CSV table of C-alpha atoms and ligand atoms in Angstrom, one decimal:
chain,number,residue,atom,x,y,z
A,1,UNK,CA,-53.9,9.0,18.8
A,2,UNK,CA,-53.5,10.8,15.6
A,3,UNK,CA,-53.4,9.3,12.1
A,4,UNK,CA,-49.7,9.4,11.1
A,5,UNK,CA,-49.4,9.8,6.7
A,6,UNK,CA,-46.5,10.0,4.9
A,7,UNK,CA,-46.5,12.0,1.8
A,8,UNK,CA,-43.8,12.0,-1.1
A,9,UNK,CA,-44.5,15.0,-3.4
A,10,UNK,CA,-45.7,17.1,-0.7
A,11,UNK,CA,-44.0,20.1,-2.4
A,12,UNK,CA,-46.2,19.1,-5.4
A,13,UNK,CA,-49.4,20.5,-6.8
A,14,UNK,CA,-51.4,17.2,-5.1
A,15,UNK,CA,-48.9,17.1,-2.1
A,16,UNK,CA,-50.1,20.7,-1.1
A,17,UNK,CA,-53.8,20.2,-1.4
A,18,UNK,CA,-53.5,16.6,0.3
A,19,UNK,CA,-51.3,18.0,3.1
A,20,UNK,CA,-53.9,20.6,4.2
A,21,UNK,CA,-56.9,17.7,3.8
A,22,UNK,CA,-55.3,15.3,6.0
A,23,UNK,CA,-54.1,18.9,8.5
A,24,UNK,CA,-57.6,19.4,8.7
A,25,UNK,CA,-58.7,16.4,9.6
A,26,UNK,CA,-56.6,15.7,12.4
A,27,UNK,CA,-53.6,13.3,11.0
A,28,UNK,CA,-50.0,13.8,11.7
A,29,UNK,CA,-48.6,14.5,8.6
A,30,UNK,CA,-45.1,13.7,7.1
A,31,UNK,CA,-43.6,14.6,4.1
A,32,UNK,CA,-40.6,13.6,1.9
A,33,UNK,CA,-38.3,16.9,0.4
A,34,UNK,CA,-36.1,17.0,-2.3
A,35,UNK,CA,-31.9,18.5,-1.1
A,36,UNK,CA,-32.0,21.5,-3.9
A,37,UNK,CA,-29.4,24.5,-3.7
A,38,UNK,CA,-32.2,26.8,-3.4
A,39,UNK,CA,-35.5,25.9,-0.9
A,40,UNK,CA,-38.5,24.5,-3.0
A,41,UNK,CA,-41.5,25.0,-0.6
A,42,UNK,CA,-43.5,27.5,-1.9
A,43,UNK,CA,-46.8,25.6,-2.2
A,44,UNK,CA,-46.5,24.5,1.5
A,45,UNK,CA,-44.8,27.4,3.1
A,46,UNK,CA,-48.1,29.3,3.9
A,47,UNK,CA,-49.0,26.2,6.5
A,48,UNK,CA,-48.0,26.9,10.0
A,49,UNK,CA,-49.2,23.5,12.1
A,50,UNK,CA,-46.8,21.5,14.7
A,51,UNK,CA,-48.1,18.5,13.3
A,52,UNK,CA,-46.3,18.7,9.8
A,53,UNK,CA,-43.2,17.5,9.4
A,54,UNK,CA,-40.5,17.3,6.7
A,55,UNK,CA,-37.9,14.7,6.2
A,56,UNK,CA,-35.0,14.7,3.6
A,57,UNK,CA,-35.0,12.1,0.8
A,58,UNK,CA,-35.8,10.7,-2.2
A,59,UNK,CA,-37.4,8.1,-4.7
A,60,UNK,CA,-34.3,7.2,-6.2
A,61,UNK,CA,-32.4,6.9,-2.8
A,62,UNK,CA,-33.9,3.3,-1.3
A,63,UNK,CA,-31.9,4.1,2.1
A,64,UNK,CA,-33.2,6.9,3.0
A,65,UNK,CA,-37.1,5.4,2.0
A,66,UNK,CA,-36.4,2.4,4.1
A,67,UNK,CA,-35.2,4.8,7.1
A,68,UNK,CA,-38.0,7.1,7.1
A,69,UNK,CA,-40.9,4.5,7.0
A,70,UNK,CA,-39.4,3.1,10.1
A,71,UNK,CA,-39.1,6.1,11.5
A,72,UNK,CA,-42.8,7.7,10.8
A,73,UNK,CA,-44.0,4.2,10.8
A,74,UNK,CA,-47.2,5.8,9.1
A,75,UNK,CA,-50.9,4.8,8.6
A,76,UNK,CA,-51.3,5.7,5.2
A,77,UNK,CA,-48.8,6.5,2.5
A,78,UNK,CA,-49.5,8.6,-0.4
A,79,UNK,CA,-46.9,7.9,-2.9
A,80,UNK,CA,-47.0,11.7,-5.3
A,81,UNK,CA,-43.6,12.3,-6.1
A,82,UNK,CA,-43.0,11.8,-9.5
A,83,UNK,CA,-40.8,13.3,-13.0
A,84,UNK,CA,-44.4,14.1,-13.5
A,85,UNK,CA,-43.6,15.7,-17.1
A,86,UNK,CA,-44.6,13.9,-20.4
A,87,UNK,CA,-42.6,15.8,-22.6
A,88,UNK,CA,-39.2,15.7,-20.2
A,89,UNK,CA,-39.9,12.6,-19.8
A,90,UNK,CA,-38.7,11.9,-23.7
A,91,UNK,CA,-35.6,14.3,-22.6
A,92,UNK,CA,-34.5,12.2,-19.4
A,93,UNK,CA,-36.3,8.3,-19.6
A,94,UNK,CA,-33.7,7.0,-17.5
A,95,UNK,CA,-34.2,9.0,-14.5
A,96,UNK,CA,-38.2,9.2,-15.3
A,97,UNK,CA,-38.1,5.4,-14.8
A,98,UNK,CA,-36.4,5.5,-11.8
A,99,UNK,CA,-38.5,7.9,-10.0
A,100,UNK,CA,-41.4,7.0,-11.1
A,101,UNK,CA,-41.7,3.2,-12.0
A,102,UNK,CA,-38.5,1.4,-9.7
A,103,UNK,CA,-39.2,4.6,-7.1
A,104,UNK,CA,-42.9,3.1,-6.4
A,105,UNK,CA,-40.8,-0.5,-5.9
A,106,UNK,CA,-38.6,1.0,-3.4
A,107,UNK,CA,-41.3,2.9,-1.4
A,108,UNK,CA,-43.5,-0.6,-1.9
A,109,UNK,CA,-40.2,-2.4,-0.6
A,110,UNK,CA,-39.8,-0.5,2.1
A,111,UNK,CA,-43.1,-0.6,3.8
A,112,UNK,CA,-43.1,-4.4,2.9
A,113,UNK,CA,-40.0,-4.9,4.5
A,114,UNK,CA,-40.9,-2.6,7.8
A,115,UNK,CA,-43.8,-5.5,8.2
A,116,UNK,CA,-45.8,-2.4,8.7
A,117,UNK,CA,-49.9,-2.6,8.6
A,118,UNK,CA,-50.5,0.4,6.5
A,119,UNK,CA,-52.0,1.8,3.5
A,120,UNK,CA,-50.4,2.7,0.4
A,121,UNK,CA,-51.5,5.1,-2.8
A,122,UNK,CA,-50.1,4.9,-5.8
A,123,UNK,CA,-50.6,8.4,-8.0
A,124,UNK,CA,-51.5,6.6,-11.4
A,125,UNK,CA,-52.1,8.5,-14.2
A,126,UNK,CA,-54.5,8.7,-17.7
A,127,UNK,CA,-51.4,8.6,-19.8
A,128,UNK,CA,-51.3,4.9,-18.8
A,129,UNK,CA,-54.4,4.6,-21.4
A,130,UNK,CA,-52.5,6.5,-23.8
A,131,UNK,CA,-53.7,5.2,-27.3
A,132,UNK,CA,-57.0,3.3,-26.1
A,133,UNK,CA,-59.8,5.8,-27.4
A,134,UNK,CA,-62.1,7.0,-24.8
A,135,UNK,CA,-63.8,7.2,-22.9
A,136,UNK,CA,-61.8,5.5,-20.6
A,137,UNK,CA,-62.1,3.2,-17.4
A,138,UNK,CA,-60.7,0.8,-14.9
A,139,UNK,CA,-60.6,-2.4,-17.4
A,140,UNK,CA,-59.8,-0.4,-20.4
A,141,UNK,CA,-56.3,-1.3,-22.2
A,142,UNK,CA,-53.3,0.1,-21.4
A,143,UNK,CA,-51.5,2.0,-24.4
A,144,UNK,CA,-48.5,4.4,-22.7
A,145,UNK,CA,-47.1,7.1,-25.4
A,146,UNK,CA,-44.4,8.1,-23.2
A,147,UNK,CA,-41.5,7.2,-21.1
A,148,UNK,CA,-43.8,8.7,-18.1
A,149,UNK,CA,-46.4,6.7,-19.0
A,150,UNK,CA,-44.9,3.7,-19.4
A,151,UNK,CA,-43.1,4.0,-16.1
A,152,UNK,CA,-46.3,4.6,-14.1
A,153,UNK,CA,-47.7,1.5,-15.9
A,154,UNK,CA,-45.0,-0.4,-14.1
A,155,UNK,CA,-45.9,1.5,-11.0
A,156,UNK,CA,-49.5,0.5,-11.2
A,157,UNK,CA,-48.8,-3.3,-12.4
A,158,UNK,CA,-46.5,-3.6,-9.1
A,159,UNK,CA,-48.6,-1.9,-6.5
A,160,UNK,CA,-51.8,-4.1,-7.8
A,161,UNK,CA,-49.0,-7.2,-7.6
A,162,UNK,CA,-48.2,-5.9,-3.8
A,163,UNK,CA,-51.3,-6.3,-2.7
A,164,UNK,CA,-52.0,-9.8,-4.5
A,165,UNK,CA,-48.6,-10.9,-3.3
A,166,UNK,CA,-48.5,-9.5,0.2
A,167,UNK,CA,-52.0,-8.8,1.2
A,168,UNK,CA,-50.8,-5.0,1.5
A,169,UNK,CA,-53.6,-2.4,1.2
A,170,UNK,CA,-52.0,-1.0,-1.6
A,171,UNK,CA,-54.4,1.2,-4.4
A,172,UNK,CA,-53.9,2.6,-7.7
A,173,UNK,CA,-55.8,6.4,-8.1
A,174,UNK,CA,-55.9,6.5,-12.2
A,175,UNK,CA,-56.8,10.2,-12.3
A,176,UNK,CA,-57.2,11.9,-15.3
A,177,UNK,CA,-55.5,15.7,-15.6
A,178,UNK,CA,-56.0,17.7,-12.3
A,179,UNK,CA,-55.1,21.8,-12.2
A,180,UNK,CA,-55.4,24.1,-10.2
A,181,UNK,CA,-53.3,28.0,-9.2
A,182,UNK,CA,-51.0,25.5,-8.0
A,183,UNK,CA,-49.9,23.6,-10.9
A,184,UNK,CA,-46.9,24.2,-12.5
A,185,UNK,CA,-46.3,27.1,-14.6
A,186,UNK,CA,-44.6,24.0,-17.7
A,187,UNK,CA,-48.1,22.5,-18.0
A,188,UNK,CA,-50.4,23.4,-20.5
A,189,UNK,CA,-53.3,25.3,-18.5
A,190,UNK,CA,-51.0,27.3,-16.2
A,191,UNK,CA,-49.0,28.0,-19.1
A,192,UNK,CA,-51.5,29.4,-20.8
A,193,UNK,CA,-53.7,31.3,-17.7
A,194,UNK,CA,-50.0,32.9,-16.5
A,195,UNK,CA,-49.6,33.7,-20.0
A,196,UNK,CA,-53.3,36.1,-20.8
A,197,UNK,CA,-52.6,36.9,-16.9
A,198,UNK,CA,-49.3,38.9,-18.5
A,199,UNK,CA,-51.2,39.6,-21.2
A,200,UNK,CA,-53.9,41.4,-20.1
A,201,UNK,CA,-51.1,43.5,-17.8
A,202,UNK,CA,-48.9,44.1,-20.8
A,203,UNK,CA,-46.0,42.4,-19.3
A,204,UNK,CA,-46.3,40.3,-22.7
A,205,UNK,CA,-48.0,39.8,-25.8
A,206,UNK,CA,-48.0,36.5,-27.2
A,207,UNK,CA,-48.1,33.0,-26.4
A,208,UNK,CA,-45.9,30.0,-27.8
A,209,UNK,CA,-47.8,26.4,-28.0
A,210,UNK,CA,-47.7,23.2,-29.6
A,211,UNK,CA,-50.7,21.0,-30.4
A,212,UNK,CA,-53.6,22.7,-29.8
A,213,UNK,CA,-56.3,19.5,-31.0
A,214,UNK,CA,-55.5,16.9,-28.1
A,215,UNK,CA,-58.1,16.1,-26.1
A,216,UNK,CA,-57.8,16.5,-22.3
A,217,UNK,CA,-60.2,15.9,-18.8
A,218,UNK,CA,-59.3,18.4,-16.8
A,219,UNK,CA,-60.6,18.7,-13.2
A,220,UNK,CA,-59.9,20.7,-10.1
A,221,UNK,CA,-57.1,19.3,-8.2
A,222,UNK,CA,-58.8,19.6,-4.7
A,223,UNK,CA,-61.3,17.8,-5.2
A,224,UNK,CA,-58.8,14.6,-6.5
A,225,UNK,CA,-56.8,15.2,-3.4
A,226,UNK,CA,-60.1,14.2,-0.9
A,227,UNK,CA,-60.8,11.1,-3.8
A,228,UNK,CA,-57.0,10.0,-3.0
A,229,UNK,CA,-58.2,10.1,0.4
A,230,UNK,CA,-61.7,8.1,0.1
A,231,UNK,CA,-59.5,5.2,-1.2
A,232,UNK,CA,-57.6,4.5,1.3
A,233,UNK,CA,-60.9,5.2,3.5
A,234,UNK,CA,-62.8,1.8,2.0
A,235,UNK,CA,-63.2,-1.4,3.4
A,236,UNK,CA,-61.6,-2.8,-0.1
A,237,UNK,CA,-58.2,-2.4,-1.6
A,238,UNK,CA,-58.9,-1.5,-5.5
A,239,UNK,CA,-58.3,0.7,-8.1
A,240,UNK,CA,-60.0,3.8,-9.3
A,241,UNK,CA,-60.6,6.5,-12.2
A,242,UNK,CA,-60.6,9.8,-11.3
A,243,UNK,CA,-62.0,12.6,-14.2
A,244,UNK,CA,-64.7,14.8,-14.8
A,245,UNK,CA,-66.3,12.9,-17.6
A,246,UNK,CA,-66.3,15.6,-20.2
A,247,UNK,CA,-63.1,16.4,-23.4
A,248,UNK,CA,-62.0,19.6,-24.2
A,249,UNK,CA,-59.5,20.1,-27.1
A,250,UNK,CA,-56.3,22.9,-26.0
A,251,UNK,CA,-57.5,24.7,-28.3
A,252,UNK,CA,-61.1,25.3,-26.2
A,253,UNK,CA,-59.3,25.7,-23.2
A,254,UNK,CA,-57.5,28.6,-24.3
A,255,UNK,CA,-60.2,30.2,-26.2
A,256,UNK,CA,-61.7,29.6,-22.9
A,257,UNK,CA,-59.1,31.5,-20.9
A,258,UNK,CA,-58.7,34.6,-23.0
A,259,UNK,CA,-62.6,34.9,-23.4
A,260,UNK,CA,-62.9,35.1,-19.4
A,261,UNK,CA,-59.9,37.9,-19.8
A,262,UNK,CA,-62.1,39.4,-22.8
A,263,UNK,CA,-59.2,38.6,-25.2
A,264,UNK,CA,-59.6,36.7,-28.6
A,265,UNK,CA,-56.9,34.3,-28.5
A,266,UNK,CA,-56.4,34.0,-32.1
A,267,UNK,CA,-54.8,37.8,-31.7
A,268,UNK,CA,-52.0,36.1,-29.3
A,269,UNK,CA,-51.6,32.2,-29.9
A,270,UNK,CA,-48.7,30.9,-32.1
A,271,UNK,CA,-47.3,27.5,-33.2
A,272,UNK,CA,-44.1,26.4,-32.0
A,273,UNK,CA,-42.9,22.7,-32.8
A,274,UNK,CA,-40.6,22.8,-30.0
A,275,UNK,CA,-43.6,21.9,-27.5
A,276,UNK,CA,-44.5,18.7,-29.6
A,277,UNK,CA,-44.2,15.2,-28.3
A,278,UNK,CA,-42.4,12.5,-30.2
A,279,UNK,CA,-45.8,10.3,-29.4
A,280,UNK,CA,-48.9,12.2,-28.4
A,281,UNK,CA,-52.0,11.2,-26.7
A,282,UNK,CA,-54.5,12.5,-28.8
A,283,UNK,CA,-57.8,12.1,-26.7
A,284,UNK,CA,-58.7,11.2,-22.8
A,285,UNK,CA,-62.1,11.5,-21.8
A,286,UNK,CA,-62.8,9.2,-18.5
A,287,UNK,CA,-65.7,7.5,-17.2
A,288,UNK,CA,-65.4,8.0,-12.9
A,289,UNK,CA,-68.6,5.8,-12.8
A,290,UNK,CA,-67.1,3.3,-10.6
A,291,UNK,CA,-65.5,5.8,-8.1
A,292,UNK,CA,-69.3,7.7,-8.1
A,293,UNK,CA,-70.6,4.7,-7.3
A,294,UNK,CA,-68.5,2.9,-4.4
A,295,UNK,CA,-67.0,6.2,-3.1
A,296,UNK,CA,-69.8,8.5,-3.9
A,297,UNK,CA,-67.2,10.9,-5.1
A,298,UNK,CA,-68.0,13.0,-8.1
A,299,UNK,CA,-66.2,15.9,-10.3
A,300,UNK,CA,-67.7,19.1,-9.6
A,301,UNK,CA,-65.4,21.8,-11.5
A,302,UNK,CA,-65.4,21.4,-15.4
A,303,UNK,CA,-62.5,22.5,-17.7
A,304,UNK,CA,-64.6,26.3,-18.1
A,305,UNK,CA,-65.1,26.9,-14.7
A,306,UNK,CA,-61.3,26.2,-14.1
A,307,UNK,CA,-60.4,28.4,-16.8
A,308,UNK,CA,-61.6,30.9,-15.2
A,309,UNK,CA,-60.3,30.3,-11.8
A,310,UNK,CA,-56.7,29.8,-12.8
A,311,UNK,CA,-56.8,32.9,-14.7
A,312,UNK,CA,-58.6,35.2,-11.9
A,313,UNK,CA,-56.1,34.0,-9.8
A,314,UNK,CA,-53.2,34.7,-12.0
A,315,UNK,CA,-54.2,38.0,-13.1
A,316,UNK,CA,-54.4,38.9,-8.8
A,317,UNK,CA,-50.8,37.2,-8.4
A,318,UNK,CA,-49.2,38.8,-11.2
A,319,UNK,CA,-50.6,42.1,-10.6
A,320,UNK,CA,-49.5,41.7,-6.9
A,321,UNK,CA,-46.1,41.3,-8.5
A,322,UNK,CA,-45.9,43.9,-11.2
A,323,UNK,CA,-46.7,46.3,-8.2
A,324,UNK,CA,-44.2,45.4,-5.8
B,1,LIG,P1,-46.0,17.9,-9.4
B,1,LIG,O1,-46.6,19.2,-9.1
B,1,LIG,O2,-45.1,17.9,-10.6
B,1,LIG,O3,-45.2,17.4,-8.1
B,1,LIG,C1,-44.3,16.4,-8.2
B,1,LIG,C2,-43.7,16.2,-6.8
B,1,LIG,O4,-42.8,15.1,-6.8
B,1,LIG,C3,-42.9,17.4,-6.3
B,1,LIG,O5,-43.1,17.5,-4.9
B,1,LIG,C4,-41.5,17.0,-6.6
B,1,LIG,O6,-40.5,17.6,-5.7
B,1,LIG,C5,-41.5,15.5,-6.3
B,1,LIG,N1,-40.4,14.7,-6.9
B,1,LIG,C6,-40.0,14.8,-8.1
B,1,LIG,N2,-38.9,13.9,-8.3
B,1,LIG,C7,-38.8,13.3,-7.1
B,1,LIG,C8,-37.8,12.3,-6.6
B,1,LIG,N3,-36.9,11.8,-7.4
B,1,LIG,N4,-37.9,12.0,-5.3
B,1,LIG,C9,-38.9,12.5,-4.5
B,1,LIG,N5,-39.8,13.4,-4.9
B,1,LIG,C10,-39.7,13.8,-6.2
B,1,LIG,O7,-47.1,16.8,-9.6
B,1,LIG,P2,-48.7,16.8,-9.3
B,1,LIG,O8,-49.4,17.4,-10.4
B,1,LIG,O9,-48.8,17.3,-7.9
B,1,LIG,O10,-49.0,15.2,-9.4
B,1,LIG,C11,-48.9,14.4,-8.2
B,1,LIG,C12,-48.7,13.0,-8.7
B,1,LIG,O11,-49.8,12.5,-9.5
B,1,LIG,C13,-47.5,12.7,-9.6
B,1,LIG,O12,-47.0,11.4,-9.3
B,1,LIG,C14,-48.1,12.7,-11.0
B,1,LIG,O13,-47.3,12.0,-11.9
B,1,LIG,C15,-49.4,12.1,-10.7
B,1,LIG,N6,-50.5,12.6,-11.6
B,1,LIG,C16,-50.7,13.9,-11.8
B,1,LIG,C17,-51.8,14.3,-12.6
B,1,LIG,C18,-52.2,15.7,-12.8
B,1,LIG,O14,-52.9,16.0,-13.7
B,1,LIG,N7,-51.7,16.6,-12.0
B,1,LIG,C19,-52.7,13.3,-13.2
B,1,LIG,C20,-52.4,12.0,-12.9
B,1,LIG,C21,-51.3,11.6,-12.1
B,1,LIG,P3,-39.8,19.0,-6.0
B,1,LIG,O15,-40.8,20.0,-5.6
B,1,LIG,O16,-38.6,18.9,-5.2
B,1,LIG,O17,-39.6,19.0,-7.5
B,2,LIG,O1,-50.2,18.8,-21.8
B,2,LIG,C1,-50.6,20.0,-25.3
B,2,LIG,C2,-49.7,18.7,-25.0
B,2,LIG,O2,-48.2,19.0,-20.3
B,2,LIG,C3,-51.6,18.8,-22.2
B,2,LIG,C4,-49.4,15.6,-16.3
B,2,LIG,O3,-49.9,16.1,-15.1
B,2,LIG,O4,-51.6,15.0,-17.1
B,2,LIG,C5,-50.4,15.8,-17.4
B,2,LIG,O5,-49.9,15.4,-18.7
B,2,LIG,C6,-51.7,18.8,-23.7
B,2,LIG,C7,-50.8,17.8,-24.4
B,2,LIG,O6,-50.3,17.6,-19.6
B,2,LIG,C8,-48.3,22.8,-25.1
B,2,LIG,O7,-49.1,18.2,-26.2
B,2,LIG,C9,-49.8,22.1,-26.5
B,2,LIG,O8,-51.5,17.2,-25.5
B,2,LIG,O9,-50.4,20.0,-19.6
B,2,LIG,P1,-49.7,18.9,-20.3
B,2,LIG,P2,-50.3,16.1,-20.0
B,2,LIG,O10,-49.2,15.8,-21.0
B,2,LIG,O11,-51.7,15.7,-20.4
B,2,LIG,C10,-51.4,13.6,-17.0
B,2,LIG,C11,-52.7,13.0,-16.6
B,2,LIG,C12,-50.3,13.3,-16.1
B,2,LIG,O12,-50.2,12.3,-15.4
B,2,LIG,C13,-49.0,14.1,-16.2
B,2,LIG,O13,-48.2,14.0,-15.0
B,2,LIG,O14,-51.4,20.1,-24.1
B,2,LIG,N1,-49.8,21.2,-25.4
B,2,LIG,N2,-49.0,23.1,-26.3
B,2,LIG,C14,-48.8,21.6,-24.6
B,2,LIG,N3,-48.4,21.1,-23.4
B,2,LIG,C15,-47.5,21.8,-22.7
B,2,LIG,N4,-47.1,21.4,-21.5
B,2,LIG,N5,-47.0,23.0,-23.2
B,2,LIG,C16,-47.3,23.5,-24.4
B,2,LIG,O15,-46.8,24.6,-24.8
């Protein structure tokens, strides 16, 4: 019998990768959609397979979580959906806590309460380090700057009480910044490869940013997606850092991005206060030694290589665009 896995955030950035993974290696998948006025599917839409399915709900809506894990009754749950925005996050706490801090409860909650013997990921996050200088690891200090942060802390501290409590194979991914083509266009790196992508087109000519000397570890979201995976694969329950090891300031990834384009960035780049945090985290650089080591999984794209990925692939998409 196939492998049944529930996914929230399936129309995410993670939720897309992880949903073709688990396709392709035979599970039944199930994933939780967001009711919007206008369909919201268009990192999914391109998979045809009988054995996805989609089911209406949400983290904030405890009925319909409770419902649906009865229903699917899964194997593993990957718990992605998120207000997964640092900066909105300052613009709407309320409902970032909810979705992401008391929305882990209810999914936790729910499986708990379906007596269910199933797995359970929890999509934690580097900003939970925050002000702790790097590099960063499993039993550093936790130091949220944000409202997103410092809901996900409260997701991670009651998925690692779950499984003390309960016994529930419940584990905590702590992944460090993940990109891909697929990540949204609000987020630094896409922001910027969409942005020489129009650039080198002349559909634009500059570019607005904010601080351009934090420090970020950016890796290539597929290869996250199959860590998330090799988690819930181990004999143990525990908790794991996912990065690539190595710092990059913004302002390097975007010289980066408009080198590959043959642009010098200093000719487009200008400061706008607007994209400021109240708090920032100045610098996360991780240390995956523990996950190299007990799940033999290791980073393989650095932040250069994905510079250049993200903006081949936005220079074909746009261009696709402009033409049609
Ligand atoms: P993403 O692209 O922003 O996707 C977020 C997903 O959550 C979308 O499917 C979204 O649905 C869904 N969602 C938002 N609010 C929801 C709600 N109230 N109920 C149910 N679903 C909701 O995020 P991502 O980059 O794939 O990240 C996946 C997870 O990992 C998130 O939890 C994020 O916080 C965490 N994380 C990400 C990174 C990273 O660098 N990417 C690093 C560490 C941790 P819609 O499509 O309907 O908006
Ligand atoms: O910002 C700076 C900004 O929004 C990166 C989420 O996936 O990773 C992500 O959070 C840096 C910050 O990602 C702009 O101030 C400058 O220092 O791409 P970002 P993030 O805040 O690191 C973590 C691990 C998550 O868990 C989150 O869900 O870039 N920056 N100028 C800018 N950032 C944005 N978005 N836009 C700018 O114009």
């Amino acid at each position: 019998m196939a492998k049944r896995a529930f996914i929230t955030g399936i129309t995410g950035q993670d939720g897309s990768y992880l949903t073709e993974l688990l396709l392709a290696k035979g599970y039944e998948v199930h994933g939780l959609v967001r009711r919007a006025s206008t369909i919201n599917r268009g990192r999914i839409d391109h998979i045809d397979s009988p054995d996805l399915h989609l089911h209406y709900g949400d983290l904030t809506d405890g009925v319909s979580l409770v419902n649906l894990i009865h229903q699917v009754e899964p194997h593993e749950v990957y718990n992605l959906g998120a207000q997964s925005h640092v900066k909105v996050s300052f613009e709407m706490p309320e409902y970032t806590a909810s979705t992401d801090g008391t929305g882990a409860l209810r999914l936790l909650e729910a499986i708990r309460a379906a007596g269910l013997d199933c797995r359970y990921y929890q999509a934690s996050t580097s900003e939970m380090f925050g002000a702790s200088p790097p590099p960063q690891h499993e039993r550093t200090a936790f130091y949220p700057r944000s409202p997103y942060g410092a809901a996900k802390l409260y997701a991670h501290w009651v998925t690692v009480n779950y499984r003390e409590a309960y016994d529930l194979f419940a584990v905590s991914g702590i992944l460090f910044n993940h990109e891909s083509p697929r990540r949204g266009e609000s987020f630094l790196t896409r922001k910027v490869t969409l942005g020489v992508a129009a650039i080198v087109l002349g559909a634009r000519d500059s570019l607005h940013l904010g601080n351009l000397d934090a420090v970020r570890d950016w890796g290539y979201a597929p290869e996250y997606v199959e860590g998330m995976w090799r988690m819930l694969q181990h004999d143990e329950p525990d908790d794991y850092v996912l990065a690539t090891g190595e710092g990059r300031t913004v302002r390097q990834f975007v010289r980066a991005a408009f080198a590959h384009a043959g642009l010098d960035w200093e000719q487009y780049v200008t400061y706008d206060e607007q994209y400021e945090r109240p708090t920032e985290v100045d610098a996360l650089i991780g240390d995956a030694s523990k996950a190299r080591e007990v799940l033999g999984w290791k980073a393989e794209t650095n932040a250069d290589r994905l510079a250049e990925l993200m903006v081949d692939a936005d220079i074909e998409q746009l261009s696709r665009l402009l033409k049609a």
